[in-house]
Short mmCIF file of N, CA and C in Angstrom, two decimals:
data_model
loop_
_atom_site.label_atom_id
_atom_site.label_comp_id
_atom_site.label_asym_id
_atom_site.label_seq_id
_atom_site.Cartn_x
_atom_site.Cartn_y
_atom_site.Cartn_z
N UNK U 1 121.22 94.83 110.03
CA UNK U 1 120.48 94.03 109.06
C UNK U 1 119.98 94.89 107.91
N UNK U 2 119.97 96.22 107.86
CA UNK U 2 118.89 96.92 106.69
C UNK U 2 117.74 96.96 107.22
N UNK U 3 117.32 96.37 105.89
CA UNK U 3 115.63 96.47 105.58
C UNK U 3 115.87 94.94 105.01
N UNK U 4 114.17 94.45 105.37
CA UNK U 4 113.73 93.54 105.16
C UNK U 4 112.33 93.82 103.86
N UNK U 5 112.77 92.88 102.76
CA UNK U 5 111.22 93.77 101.95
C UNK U 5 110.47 92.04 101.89
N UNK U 6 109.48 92.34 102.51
CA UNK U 6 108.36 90.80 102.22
C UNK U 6 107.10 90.87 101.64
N UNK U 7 107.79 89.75 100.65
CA UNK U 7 106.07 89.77 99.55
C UNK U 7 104.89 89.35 100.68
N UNK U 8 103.51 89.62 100.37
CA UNK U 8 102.31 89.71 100.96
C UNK U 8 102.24 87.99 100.86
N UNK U 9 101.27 87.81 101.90
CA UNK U 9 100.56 86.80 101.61
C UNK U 9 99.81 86.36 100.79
N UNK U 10 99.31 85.40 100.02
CA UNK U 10 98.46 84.85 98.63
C UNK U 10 97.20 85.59 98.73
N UNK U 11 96.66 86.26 97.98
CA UNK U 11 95.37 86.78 97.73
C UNK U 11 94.69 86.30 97.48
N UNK U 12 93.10 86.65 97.33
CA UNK U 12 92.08 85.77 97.21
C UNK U 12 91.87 86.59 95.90
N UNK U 13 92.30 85.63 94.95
CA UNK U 13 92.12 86.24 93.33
C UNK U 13 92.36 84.96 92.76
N UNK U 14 91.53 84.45 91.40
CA UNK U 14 91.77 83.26 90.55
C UNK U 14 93.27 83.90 90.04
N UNK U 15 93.39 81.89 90.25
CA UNK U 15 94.82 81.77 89.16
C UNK U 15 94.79 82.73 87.71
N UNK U 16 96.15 83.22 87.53
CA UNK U 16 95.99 83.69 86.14
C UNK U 16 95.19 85.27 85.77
N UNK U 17 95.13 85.79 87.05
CA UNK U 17 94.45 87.17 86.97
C UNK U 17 95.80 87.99 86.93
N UNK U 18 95.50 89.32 86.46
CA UNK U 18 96.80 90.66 86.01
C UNK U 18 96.51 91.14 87.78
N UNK U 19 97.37 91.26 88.73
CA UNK U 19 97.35 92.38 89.16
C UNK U 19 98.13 92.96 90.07
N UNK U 20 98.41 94.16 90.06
CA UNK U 20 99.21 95.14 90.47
C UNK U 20 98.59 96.04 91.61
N UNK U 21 97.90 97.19 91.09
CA UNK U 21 97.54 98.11 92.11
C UNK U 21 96.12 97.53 92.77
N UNK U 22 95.13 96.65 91.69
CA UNK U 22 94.14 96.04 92.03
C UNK U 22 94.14 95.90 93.98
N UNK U 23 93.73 96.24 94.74
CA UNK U 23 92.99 96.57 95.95
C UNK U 23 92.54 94.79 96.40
N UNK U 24 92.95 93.83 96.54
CA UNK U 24 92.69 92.15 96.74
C UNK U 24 93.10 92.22 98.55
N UNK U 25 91.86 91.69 99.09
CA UNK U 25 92.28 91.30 100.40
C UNK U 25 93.11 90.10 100.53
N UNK U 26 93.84 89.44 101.48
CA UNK U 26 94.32 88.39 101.70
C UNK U 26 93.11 87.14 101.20
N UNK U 27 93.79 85.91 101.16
CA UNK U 27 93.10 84.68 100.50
C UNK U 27 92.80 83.71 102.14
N UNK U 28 91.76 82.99 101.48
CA UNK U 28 91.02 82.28 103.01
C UNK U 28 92.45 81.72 103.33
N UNK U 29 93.70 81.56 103.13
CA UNK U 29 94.91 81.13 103.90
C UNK U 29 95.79 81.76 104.82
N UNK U 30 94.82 83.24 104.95
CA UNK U 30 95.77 83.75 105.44
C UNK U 30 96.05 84.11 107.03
N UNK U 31 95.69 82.80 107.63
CA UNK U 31 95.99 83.36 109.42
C UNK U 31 97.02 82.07 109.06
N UNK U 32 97.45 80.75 108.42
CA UNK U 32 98.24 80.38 108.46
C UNK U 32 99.71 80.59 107.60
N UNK U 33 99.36 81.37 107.06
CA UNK U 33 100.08 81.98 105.96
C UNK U 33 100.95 82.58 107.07
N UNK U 34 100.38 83.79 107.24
CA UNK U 34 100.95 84.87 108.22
C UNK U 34 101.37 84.15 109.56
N UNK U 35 100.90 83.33 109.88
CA UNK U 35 101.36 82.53 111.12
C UNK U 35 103.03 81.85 110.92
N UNK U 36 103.35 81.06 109.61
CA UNK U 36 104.39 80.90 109.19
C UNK U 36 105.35 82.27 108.79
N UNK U 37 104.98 83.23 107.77
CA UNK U 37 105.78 84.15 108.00
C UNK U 37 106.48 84.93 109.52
N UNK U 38 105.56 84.55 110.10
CA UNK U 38 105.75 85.55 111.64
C UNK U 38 106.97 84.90 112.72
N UNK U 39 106.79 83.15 112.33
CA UNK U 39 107.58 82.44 112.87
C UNK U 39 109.30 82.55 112.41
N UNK U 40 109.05 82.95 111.11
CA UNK U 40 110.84 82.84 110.39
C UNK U 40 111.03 84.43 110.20
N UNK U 41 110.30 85.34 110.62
CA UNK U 41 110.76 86.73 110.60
C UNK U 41 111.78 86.98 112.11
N UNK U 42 113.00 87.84 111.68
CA UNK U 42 113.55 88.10 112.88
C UNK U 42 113.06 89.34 113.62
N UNK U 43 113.87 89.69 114.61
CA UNK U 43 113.18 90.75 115.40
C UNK U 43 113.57 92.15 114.40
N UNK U 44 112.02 93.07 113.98
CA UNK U 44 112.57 94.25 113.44
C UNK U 44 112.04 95.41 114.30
N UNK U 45 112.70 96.38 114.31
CA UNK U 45 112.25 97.37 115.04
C UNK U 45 111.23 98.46 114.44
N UNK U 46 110.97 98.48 113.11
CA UNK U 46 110.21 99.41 112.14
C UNK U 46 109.47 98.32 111.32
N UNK U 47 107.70 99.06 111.27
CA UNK U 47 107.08 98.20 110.04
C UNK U 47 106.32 99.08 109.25
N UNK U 48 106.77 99.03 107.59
CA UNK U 48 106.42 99.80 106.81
C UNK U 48 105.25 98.46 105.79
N UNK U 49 104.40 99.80 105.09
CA UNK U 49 103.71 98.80 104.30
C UNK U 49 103.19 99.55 103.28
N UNK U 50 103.07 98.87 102.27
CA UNK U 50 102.04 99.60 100.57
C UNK U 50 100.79 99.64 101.60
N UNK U 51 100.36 100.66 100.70
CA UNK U 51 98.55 100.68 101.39
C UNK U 51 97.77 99.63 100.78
N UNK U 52 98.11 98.59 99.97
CA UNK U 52 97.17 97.83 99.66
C UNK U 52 96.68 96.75 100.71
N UNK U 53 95.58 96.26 100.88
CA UNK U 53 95.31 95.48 101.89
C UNK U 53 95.86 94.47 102.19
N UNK U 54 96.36 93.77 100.88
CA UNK U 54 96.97 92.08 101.14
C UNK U 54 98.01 92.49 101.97
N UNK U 55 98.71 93.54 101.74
CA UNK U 55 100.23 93.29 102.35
C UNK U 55 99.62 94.83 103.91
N UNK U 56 98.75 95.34 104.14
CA UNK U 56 97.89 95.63 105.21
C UNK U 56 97.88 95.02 106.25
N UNK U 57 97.27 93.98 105.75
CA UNK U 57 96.61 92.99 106.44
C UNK U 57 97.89 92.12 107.33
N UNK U 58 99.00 91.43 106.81
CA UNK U 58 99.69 91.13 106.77
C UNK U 58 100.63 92.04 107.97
N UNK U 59 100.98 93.42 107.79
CA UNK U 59 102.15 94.19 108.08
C UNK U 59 101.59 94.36 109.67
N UNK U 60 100.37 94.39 109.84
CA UNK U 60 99.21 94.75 111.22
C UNK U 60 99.00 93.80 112.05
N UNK U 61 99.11 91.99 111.23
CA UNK U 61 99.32 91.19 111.96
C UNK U 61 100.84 90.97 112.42
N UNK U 62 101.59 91.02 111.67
CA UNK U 62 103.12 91.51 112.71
C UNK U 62 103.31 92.72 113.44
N UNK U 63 102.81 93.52 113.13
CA UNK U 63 102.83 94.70 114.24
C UNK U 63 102.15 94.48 115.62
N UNK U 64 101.09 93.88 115.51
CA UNK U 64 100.65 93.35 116.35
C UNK U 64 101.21 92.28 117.65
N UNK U 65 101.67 91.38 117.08
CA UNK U 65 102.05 90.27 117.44
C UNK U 65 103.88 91.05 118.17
N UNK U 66 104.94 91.80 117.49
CA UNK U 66 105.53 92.66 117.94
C UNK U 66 105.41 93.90 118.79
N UNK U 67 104.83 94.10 118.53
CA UNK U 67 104.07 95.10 119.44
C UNK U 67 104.79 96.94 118.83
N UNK U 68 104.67 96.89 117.46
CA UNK U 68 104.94 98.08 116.91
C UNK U 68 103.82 98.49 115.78
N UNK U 69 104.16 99.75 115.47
CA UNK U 69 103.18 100.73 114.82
C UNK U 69 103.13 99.94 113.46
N UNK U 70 102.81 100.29 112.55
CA UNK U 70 102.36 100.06 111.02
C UNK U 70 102.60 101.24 110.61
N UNK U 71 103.30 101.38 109.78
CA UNK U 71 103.43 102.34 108.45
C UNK U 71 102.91 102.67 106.97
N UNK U 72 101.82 103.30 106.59
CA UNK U 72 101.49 103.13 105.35
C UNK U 72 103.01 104.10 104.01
N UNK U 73 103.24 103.24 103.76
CA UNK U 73 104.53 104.11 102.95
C UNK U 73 103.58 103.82 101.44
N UNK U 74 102.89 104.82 100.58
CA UNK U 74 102.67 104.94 99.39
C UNK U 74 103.12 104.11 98.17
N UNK U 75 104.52 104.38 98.79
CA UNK U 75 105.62 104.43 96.89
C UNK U 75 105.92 103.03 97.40
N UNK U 76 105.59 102.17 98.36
CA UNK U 76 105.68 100.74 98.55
C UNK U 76 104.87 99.67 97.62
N UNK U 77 104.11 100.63 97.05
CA UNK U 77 102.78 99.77 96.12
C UNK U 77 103.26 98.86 94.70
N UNK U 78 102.46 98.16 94.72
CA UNK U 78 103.24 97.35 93.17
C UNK U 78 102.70 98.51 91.90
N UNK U 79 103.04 97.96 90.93
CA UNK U 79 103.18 98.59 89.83
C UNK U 79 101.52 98.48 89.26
N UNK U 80 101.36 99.78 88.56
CA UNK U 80 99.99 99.81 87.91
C UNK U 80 99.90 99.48 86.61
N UNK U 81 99.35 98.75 86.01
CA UNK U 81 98.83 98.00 85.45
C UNK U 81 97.36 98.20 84.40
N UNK U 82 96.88 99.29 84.61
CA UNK U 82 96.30 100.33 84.15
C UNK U 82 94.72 99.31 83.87
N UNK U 83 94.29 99.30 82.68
CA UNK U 83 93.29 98.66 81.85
C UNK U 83 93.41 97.22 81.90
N UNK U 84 94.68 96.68 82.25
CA UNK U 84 94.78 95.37 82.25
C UNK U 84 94.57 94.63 83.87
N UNK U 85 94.93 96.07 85.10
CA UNK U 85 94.00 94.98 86.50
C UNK U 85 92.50 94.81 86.19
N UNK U 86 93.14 93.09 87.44
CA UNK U 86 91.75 92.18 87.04
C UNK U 86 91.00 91.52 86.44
N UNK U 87 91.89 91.43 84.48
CA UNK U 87 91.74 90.69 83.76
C UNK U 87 92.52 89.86 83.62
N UNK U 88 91.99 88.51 82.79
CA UNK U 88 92.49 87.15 82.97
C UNK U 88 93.61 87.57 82.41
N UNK U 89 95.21 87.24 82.20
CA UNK U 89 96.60 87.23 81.50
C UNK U 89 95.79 86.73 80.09
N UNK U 90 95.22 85.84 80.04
CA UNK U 90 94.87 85.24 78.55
C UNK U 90 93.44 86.47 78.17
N UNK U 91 93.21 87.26 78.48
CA UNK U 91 92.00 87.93 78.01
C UNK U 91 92.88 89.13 77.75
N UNK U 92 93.82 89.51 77.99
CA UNK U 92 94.64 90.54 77.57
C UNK U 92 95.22 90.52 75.88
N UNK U 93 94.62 91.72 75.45
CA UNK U 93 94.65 91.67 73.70
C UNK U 93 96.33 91.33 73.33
N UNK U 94 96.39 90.50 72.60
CA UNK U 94 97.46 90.21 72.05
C UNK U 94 97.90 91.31 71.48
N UNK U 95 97.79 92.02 70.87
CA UNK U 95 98.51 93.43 70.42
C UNK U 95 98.73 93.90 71.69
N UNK U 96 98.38 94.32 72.44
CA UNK U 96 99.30 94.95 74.09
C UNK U 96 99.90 94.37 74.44
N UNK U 97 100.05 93.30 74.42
CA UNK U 97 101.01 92.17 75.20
C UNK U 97 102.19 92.24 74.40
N UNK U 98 102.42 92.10 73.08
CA UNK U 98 103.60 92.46 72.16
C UNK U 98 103.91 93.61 71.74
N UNK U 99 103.40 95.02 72.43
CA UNK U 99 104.18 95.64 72.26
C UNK U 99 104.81 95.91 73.60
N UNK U 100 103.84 95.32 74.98
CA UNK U 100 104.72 95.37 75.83
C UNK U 100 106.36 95.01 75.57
N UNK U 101 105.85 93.24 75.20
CA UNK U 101 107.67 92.62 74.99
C UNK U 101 108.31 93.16 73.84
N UNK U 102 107.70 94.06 73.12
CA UNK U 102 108.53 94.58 72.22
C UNK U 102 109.41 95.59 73.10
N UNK U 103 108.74 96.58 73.65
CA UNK U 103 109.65 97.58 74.48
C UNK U 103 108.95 97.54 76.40
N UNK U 104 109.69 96.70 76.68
CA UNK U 104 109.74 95.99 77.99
C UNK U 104 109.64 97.57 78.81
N UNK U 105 110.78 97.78 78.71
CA UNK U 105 110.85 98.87 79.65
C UNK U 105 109.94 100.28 79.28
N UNK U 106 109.59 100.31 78.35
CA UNK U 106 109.21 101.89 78.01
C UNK U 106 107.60 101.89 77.49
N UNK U 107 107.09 100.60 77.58
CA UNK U 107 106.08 100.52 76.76
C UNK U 107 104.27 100.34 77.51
N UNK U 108 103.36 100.80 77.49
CA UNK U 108 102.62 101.56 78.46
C UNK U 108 101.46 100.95 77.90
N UNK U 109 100.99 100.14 76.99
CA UNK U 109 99.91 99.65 76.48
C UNK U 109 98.46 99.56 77.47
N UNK U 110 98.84 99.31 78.51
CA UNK U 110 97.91 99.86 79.43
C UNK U 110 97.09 100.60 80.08
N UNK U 111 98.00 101.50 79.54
CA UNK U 111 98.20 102.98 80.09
C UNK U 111 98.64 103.18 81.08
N UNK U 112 98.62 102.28 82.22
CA UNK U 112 99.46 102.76 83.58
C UNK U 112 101.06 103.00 83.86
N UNK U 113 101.61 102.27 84.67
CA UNK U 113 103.36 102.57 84.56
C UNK U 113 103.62 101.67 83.84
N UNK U 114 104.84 102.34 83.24
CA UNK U 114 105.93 101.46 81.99
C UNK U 114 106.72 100.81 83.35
N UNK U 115 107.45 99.79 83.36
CA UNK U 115 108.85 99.37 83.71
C UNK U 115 109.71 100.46 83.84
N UNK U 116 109.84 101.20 83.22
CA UNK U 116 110.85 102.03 83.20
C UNK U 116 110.42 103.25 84.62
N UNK U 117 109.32 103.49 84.56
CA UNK U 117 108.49 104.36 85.79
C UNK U 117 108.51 103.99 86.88
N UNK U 118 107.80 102.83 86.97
CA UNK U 118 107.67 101.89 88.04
C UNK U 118 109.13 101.63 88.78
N UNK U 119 110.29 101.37 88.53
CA UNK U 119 111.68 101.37 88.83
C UNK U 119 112.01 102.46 88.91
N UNK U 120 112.25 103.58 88.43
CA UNK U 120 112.54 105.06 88.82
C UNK U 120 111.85 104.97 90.26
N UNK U 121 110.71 104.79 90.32
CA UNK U 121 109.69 105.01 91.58
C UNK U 121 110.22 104.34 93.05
N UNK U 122 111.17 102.88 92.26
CA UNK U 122 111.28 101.99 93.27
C UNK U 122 112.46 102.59 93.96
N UNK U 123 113.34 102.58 93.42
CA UNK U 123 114.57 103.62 93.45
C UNK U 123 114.29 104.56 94.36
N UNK U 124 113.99 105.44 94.44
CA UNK U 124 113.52 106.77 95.06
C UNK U 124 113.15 106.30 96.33
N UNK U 125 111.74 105.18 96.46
CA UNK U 125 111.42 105.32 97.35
C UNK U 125 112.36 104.24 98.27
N UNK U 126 113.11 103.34 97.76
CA UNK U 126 114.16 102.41 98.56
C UNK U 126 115.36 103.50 98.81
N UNK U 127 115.52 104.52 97.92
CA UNK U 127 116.47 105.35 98.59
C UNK U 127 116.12 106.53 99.94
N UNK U 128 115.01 106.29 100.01
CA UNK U 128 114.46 107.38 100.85
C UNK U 128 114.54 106.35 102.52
N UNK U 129 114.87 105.37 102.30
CA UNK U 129 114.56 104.22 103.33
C UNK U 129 116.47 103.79 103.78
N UNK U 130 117.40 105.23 103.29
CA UNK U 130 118.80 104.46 103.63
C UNK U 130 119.00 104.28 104.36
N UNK U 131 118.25 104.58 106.16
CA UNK U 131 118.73 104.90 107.18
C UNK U 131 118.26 103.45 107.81
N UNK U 132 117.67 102.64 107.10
CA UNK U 132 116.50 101.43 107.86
C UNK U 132 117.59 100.64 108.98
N UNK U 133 117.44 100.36 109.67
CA UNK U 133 117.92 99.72 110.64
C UNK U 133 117.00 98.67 111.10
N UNK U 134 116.99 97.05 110.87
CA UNK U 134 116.19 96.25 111.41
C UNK U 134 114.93 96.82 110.98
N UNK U 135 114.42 96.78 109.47
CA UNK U 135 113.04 97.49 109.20
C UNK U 135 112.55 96.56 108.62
N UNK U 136 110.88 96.41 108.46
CA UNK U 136 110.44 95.70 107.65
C UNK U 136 109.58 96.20 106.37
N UNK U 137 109.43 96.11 105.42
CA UNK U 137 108.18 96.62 104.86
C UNK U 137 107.75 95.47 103.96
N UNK U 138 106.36 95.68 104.05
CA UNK U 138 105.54 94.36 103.57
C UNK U 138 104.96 94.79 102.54
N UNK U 139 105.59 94.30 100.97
CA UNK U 139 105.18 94.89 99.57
C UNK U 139 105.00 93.88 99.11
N UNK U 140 105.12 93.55 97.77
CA UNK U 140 105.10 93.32 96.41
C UNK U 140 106.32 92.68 96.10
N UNK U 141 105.71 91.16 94.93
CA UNK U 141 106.85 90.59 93.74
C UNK U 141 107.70 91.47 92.91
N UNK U 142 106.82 92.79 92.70
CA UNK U 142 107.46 93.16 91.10
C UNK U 142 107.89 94.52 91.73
N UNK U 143 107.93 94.91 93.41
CA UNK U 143 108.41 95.75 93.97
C UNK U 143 109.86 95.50 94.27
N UNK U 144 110.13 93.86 94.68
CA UNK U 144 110.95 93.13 95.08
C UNK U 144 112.11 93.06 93.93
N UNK U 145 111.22 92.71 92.20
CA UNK U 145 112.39 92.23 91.23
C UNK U 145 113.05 93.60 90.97
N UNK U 146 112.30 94.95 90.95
CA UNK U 146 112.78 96.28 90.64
C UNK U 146 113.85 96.43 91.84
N UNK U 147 113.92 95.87 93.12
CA UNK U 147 115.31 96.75 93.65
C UNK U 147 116.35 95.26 93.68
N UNK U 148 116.03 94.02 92.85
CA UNK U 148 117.24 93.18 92.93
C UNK U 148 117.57 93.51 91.41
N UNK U 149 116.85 94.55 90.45
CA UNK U 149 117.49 94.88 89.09
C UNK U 149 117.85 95.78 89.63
N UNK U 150 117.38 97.02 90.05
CA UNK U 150 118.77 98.14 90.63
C UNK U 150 119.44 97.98 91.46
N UNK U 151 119.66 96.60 92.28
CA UNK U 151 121.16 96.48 92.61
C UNK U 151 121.91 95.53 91.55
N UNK U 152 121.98 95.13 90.40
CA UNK U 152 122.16 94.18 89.73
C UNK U 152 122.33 93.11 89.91
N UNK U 153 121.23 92.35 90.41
CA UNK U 153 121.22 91.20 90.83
C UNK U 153 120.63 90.15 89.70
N UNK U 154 120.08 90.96 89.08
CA UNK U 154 118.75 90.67 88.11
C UNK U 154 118.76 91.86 86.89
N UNK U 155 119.29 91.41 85.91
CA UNK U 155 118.88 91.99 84.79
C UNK U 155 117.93 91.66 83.84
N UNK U 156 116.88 90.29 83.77
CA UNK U 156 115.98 90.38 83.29
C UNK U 156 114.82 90.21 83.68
N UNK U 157 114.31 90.40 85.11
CA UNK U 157 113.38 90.71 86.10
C UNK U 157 112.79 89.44 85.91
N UNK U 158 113.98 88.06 85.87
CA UNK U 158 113.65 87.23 86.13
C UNK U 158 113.27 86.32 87.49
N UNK U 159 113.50 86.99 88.59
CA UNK U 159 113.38 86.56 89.44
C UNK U 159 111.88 86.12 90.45
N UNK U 160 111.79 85.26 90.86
CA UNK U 160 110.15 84.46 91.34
C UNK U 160 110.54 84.94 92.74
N UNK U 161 109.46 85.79 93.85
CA UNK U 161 109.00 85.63 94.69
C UNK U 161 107.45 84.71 95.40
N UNK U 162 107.98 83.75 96.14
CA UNK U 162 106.83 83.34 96.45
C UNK U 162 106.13 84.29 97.51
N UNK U 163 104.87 83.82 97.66
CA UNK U 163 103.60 85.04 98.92
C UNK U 163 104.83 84.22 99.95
N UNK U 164 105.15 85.24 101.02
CA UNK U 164 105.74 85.36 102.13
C UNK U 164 107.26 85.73 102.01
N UNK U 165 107.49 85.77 100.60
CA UNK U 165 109.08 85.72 100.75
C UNK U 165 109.68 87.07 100.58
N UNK U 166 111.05 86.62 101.62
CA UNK U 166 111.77 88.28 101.71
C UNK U 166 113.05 88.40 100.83
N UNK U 167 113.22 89.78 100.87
CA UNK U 167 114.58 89.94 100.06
C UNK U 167 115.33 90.72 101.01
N UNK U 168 116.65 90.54 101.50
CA UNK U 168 117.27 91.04 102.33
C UNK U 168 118.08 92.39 101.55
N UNK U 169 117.81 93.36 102.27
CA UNK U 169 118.62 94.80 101.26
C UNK U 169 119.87 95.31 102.18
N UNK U 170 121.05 95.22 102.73
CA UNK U 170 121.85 95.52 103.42
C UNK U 170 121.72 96.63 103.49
N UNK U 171 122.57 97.31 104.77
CA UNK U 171 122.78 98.42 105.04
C UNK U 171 123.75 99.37 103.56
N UNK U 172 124.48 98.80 102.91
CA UNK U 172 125.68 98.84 101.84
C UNK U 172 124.71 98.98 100.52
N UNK U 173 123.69 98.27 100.76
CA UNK U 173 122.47 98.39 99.53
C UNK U 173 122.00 99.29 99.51
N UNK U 174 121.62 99.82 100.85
CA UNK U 174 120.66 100.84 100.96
C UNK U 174 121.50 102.18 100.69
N UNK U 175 122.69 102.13 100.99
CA UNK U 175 123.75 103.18 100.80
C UNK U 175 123.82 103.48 99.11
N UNK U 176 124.19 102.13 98.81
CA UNK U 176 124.17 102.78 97.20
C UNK U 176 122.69 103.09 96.59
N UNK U 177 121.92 102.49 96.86
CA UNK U 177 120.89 103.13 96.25
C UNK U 177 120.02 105.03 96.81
N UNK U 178 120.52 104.94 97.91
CA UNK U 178 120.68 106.54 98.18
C UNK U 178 121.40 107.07 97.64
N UNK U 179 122.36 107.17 97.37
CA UNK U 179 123.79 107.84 96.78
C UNK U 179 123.53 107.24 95.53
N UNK U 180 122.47 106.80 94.87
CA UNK U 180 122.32 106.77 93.20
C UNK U 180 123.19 106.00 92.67
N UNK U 181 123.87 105.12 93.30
CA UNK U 181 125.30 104.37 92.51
C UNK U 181 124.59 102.64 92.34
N UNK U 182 123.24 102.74 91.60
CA UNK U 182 122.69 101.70 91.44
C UNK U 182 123.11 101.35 89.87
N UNK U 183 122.73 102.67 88.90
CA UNK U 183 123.51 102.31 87.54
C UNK U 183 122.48 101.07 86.84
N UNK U 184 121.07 100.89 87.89
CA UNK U 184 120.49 100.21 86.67
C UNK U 184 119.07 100.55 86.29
N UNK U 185 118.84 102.16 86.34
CA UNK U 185 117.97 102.70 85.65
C UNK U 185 117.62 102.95 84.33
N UNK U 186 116.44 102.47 84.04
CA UNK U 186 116.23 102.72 82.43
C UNK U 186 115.82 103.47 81.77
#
């Protein structure tokens, strides 16, 4: 099977908030939340996780319930977001926001990671994971769109994860993105 990568459960954060590295526990939904994820997950033998709590919280109640360890893997974390976690999307100065979409990938208005960083990062650390066999790790949306753009699945990081949903990375995925033959770094 690979690796299994699953977005966290819904956080307890208002609609319409920025956030990335922001530190958000799970949302009052989350013993049924996680109760449904746990039911449509197959059997994995490894559980990795960002250190952030939502997806914590989450990776500990399947470890649990499986009866395996938890992994804090670092470079599993979503993308930083700098000056802009925790503020409303609409309270974010319109001059940062356009020069973001001016230069998508390279552009840092925040100050935290560009697109372009944040994907180098993802890369690395999904290549460091080629060996996964039946693994899980419990991350992030914008952890998720960075390795379906470096396998080209997605070239305009258009893709929607909902809270619970997985992206399946094959064994053949995980190969090329170890061996660097992803070709969609920016």
């Amino acid at each position: 099977m690979g690796l299994i990568l699953l977005r966290h459960t819904a956080p307890d954060v208002a609609p319409g908030t920025c956030y990335g590295r922001l530190d958000l526990p799970p949302g009052p939904r989350f013993a049924d939340e996680a109760a449904g994820v746990l039911a449509n997950l197959p059997p994995v033998t490894r559980v990795l996780t960002s250190p952030l709590i939502r997806c914590r919280a989450l990776a500990e109640h399947v470890g649990a319930a499986r009866g395996l360890p938890v992994e804090v893997a670092p470079d599993l974390i979503e993308i930083d977001f700098g000056a802009w976690e925790g503020l409303a999307w609409d309270a974010v100065p319109r001059a940062e926001l356009d020069a973001w979409a001016a230069d998508f990938w390279h552009a840092r208005p925040h100050g935290g990671e560009s697109v372009a960083m944040f994907t180098a990062r993802v890369a690395e650390a999904l290549a460091g994971l080629g060996a996964a066999q039946d693994w899980l790790a419990v991350t992030h949306a914008g952890l998720m769109r960075a390795a379906q753009h470096l396998l080209g699945r997605d070239e305009t990081w258009a893709s929607r994860f909902a809270h619970g949903a997985v992206l399946r990375l094959s064994p053949e995925d995980l190969a090329a993105l170890a061996a660097g033959r992803h070709g969609k770094n920016a």
